[in-house]
Short mmCIF file of C-alpha atoms in Angstrom, two decimals:
data_model
loop_
_atom_site.label_atom_id
_atom_site.label_comp_id
_atom_site.label_asym_id
_atom_site.label_seq_id
_atom_site.Cartn_x
_atom_site.Cartn_y
_atom_site.Cartn_z
CA ALA Y 1 -31.84 145.89 176.88
CA GLN Y 2 -33.20 142.67 176.91
CA LYS Y 3 -31.18 140.01 178.00
CA ILE Y 4 -32.63 137.64 176.54
CA THR Y 5 -34.01 137.38 172.87
CA GLN Y 6 -36.84 135.15 171.44
CA THR Y 7 -37.11 136.57 167.81
CA GLN Y 8 -40.10 134.09 166.89
CA PRO Y 9 -43.82 133.98 168.79
CA GLY Y 10 -45.42 131.33 166.66
CA MET Y 11 -43.97 128.18 165.02
CA PHE Y 12 -45.36 125.97 163.20
CA VAL Y 13 -43.51 122.99 162.50
CA GLN Y 14 -44.66 119.83 160.00
CA GLU Y 15 -45.35 116.27 162.42
CA LYS Y 16 -41.44 114.52 162.46
CA GLU Y 17 -39.42 116.84 161.12
CA ALA Y 18 -36.67 119.04 162.80
CA VAL Y 19 -37.94 122.11 164.31
CA THR Y 20 -35.41 125.06 165.24
CA LEU Y 21 -36.19 127.34 168.32
CA ASP Y 22 -34.02 131.03 168.08
CA CYS Y 23 -32.17 132.62 171.36
CA THR Y 24 -30.31 134.72 171.93
CA TYR Y 25 -28.86 136.24 175.71
CA ASP Y 26 -26.98 139.31 176.74
CA THR Y 27 -24.00 139.38 179.61
CA SER Y 28 -21.13 140.65 180.79
CA ASP Y 29 -20.13 137.23 182.71
CA GLN Y 30 -17.94 135.26 182.22
CA SER Y 31 -19.65 132.37 183.85
CA TYR Y 32 -23.02 131.32 183.07
CA GLY Y 33 -25.94 128.70 182.15
CA LEU Y 34 -28.40 128.76 179.70
CA PHE Y 35 -31.50 126.78 179.68
CA TRP Y 36 -34.75 126.20 177.96
CA TYR Y 37 -38.01 124.70 179.44
CA LYS Y 38 -41.48 123.52 177.47
CA GLN Y 39 -44.13 124.98 179.11
CA PRO Y 40 -47.73 123.07 178.42
CA SER Y 41 -51.25 124.66 178.33
CA SER Y 42 -51.08 123.50 181.77
CA GLY Y 43 -48.77 125.81 183.00
CA GLU Y 44 -46.24 123.09 184.38
CA MET Y 45 -42.28 124.12 182.87
CA ILE Y 46 -41.01 121.76 181.99
CA PHE Y 47 -36.97 121.84 182.26
CA LEU Y 48 -35.72 120.64 178.94
CA ILE Y 49 -31.95 120.88 178.90
CA TYR Y 50 -28.84 123.21 179.68
CA GLN Y 51 -25.34 124.80 178.51
CA GLY Y 52 -22.87 125.75 180.96
CA SER Y 53 -21.13 128.69 178.97
CA TYR Y 54 -17.19 126.75 179.28
CA ASP Y 55 -19.33 123.85 178.27
CA GLU Y 56 -16.70 123.12 174.48
CA GLN Y 57 -19.76 120.44 173.30
CA ASN Y 58 -23.76 121.52 172.52
CA ALA Y 59 -25.52 119.82 175.13
CA THR Y 60 -27.98 116.99 173.96
CA GLU Y 61 -30.89 115.60 175.89
CA GLY Y 62 -32.42 112.80 173.04
CA ARG Y 63 -34.48 114.92 170.91
CA TYR Y 64 -33.61 117.82 172.00
CA SER Y 65 -30.07 119.38 170.90
CA LEU Y 66 -29.33 123.03 171.79
CA ASN Y 67 -26.87 124.70 169.31
CA PHE Y 68 -24.53 127.17 171.61
CA GLN Y 69 -22.71 129.71 169.50
CA LYS Y 70 -20.94 132.03 172.47
CA ALA Y 71 -19.44 134.31 169.77
CA ARG Y 72 -22.42 134.76 168.04
CA LYS Y 73 -23.66 134.61 171.49
CA SER Y 74 -26.63 132.67 171.05
CA ALA Y 75 -28.00 129.05 172.79
CA ASN Y 76 -31.29 127.78 169.93
CA LEU Y 77 -32.61 125.15 170.33
CA VAL Y 78 -32.65 122.05 168.18
CA ILE Y 79 -36.32 119.78 168.09
CA SER Y 80 -36.10 116.48 166.63
CA ALA Y 81 -38.88 114.77 164.71
CA SER Y 82 -41.53 117.15 166.42
CA GLN Y 83 -43.73 114.60 167.40
CA LEU Y 84 -47.47 116.62 167.99
CA GLY Y 85 -46.57 116.42 172.57
CA ASP Y 86 -44.31 119.03 171.38
CA SER Y 87 -46.43 122.22 170.63
CA ALA Y 88 -46.06 124.21 174.44
CA MET Y 89 -44.40 127.63 174.86
CA TYR Y 90 -40.81 127.12 175.12
CA PHE Y 91 -39.17 129.69 176.60
CA CYS Y 92 -35.22 130.36 176.80
CA ALA Y 93 -33.44 131.40 180.57
CA MET Y 94 -30.19 132.22 181.06
CA ARG Y 95 -28.87 132.60 185.13
CA GLU Y 96 -24.90 134.63 185.40
CA GLY Y 97 -22.78 134.10 187.59
CA LEU Y 98 -21.20 131.01 189.48
CA GLY Y 99 -23.41 127.98 190.40
CA GLY Y 100 -23.39 128.42 193.82
CA SER Y 101 -24.53 132.29 193.96
CA GLN Y 102 -28.37 132.44 193.32
CA GLY Y 103 -28.26 133.29 190.56
CA ASN Y 104 -32.14 133.23 188.85
CA LEU Y 105 -33.45 132.64 185.98
CA ILE Y 106 -33.96 135.39 183.48
CA PHE Y 107 -36.78 134.20 180.92
CA GLY Y 108 -37.52 134.83 177.26
CA LYS Y 109 -39.99 136.57 176.12
CA GLY Y 110 -41.15 131.56 174.87
CA THR Y 111 -41.35 131.24 171.41
CA LYS Y 112 -45.10 129.25 170.59
CA LEU Y 113 -44.41 126.23 168.55
CA SER Y 114 -47.47 124.44 166.47
CA VAL Y 115 -46.86 120.53 165.83
CA LYS Y 116 -49.08 120.08 162.54
CA PRO Y 117 -49.80 116.75 161.73
CA GLY F 1 -35.47 113.93 188.85
CA ALA F 2 -36.05 116.61 190.86
CA VAL F 3 -40.05 117.40 192.28
CA VAL F 4 -40.40 120.56 193.28
CA SER F 5 -44.58 120.65 195.32
CA GLN F 6 -47.55 123.50 194.98
CA HIS F 7 -50.09 124.54 196.10
CA PRO F 8 -52.61 124.89 195.75
CA SER F 9 -52.97 124.25 191.90
CA TRP F 10 -56.15 126.97 191.60
CA VAL F 11 -57.84 129.45 194.22
CA ILE F 12 -60.83 131.76 193.51
CA CYS F 13 -61.88 133.99 196.03
CA LYS F 14 -63.23 136.73 196.99
CA SER F 15 -61.67 140.27 196.91
CA GLY F 16 -60.40 140.93 200.12
CA THR F 17 -59.21 137.85 201.02
CA SER F 18 -55.17 136.51 201.82
CA VAL F 19 -54.02 133.25 200.05
CA LYS F 20 -50.83 130.83 200.68
CA ILE F 21 -49.18 129.58 197.69
CA GLU F 22 -46.74 126.29 199.61
CA CYS F 23 -43.75 125.49 197.79
CA ARG F 24 -42.32 122.58 198.40
CA SER F 25 -39.15 120.92 196.67
CA LEU F 26 -39.52 116.76 197.76
CA ASP F 27 -36.27 114.78 197.40
CA PHE F 28 -33.49 117.29 197.64
CA GLN F 29 -33.00 120.42 199.96
CA ALA F 30 -33.34 124.05 198.79
CA THR F 31 -31.73 126.66 200.03
CA THR F 32 -33.75 129.37 198.00
CA MET F 33 -37.05 128.89 196.08
CA PHE F 34 -37.95 131.66 194.44
CA TRP F 35 -41.08 133.08 192.82
CA TYR F 36 -42.48 133.95 190.09
CA ARG F 37 -45.82 135.42 188.37
CA GLN F 38 -47.02 135.06 184.97
CA PHE F 39 -49.50 137.06 182.67
CA PRO F 40 -51.37 135.37 180.04
CA LYS F 41 -49.57 134.85 177.18
CA GLN F 42 -46.15 136.46 179.02
CA SER F 43 -43.23 135.32 180.25
CA LEU F 44 -42.47 134.35 183.95
CA MET F 45 -41.33 138.00 185.67
CA LEU F 46 -39.25 136.77 189.31
CA MET F 47 -40.95 138.19 192.03
CA ALA F 48 -38.99 137.34 194.86
CA THR F 49 -35.35 135.22 196.27
CA SER F 50 -36.52 134.01 199.15
CA ASN F 51 -33.79 132.58 200.85
CA GLU F 52 -33.95 129.91 203.15
CA GLY F 53 -33.56 131.27 207.66
CA SER F 54 -33.42 134.90 206.18
CA LYS F 55 -35.51 137.30 204.50
CA ALA F 56 -36.48 137.81 200.94
CA THR F 57 -35.36 140.21 198.32
CA TYR F 58 -37.44 141.41 196.47
CA GLU F 59 -37.47 142.14 192.82
CA GLN F 60 -38.19 146.34 191.67
CA GLY F 61 -41.39 147.38 191.57
CA VAL F 62 -42.92 144.08 193.86
CA GLU F 63 -44.61 144.93 197.25
CA LYS F 64 -42.82 142.91 200.05
CA ASP F 65 -46.20 144.31 202.42
CA LYS F 66 -48.31 142.34 200.02
CA PHE F 67 -46.71 139.63 198.96
CA LEU F 68 -44.68 138.26 202.13
CA ILE F 69 -42.64 134.99 201.62
CA ASN F 70 -41.54 133.03 204.64
CA HIS F 71 -39.18 130.69 203.77
CA ALA F 72 -39.08 128.22 207.25
CA SER F 73 -37.24 125.52 206.58
CA LEU F 74 -35.11 123.94 203.47
CA THR F 75 -38.09 122.37 201.56
CA LEU F 76 -40.55 125.02 202.36
CA SER F 77 -40.98 128.58 200.45
CA THR F 78 -44.63 130.29 201.09
CA LEU F 79 -46.08 133.44 199.20
CA THR F 80 -48.82 134.77 200.59
CA VAL F 81 -50.48 137.89 198.91
CA THR F 82 -52.32 139.32 201.09
CA SER F 83 -56.31 141.54 200.60
CA ALA F 84 -55.58 140.28 197.04
CA HIS F 85 -57.84 142.31 194.24
CA PRO F 86 -58.68 141.13 191.34
CA GLU F 87 -55.62 143.02 189.65
CA ASP F 88 -53.55 139.79 191.99
CA SER F 89 -55.16 136.99 188.98
CA SER F 90 -52.71 135.79 187.97
CA PHE F 91 -50.66 132.34 187.29
CA TYR F 92 -47.88 132.15 190.74
CA ILE F 93 -45.00 130.02 189.41
CA CYS F 94 -42.10 128.69 192.43
CA SER F 95 -39.04 127.37 191.20
CA ALA F 96 -36.22 125.82 193.72
CA ARG F 97 -32.72 124.26 192.77
CA GLN F 98 -30.50 121.87 195.02
CA SER F 99 -27.72 124.40 197.05
CA HIS F 100 -24.71 125.97 195.19
CA SER F 101 -25.55 123.48 192.15
CA ASN F 102 -25.06 124.38 188.60
CA GLN F 103 -28.31 121.96 188.43
CA PRO F 104 -31.79 123.99 186.57
CA GLN F 105 -34.33 125.23 188.33
CA HIS F 106 -37.00 122.78 189.34
CA PHE F 107 -40.43 124.32 189.62
CA GLY F 108 -43.88 123.53 191.10
CA ASP F 109 -46.11 123.25 188.35
CA GLY F 110 -47.98 126.59 189.61
CA THR F 111 -51.13 128.43 191.18
CA ARG F 112 -53.90 129.46 188.90
CA LEU F 113 -54.89 132.53 191.07
CA SER F 114 -58.91 134.58 190.65
CA ILE F 115 -59.33 136.40 192.86
CA LEU F 116 -63.48 138.06 191.96
#
């Protein structure tokens, strides 16, 4: 079974509008971390936002916010006021276990976001 | 923020050549680094976990004799693709995170490897 599921292979959004990228996860661990990364066509992976399983508040970083619904095991990324430069692949990832563990990242298949002018 | 440097960014070489890729954490110590492989339009797949001062942990299906990993210091891990063949052509990307931390993994810029 997939640990991280991103059901949207591709998304279009109009410039200046908000967009939500879906991510659901599957784990039996009580402690885990959820991450979103952006990968432009140049290939580098850019860290966007982090949500710990014990964090009660939804994480926010500038125009990025994470809609964390623990009971539903979802961690959707919301990008507000989309910009042309937001066009990229977006990956949701999970790290199981405590911070002190090695805990490699498990990635979803990604969502390709295209921002239209 | 934390910076991870990966070198080279692009390699084109003949079949049978061995290629070494370096991954350096520039401003923090990383006891653990990770090596991923990404095929076009696919997600990142973990190849191995590189541990400073000990042997790397390889994921199932990854040949450890083919992909040699050396984590000689707290800031450097290397991946050597030995006797590379065209099917090894891919995008290889490393990541590192600070020791015993909930900090996110920081990625290098990746290496595009093309074997002719």
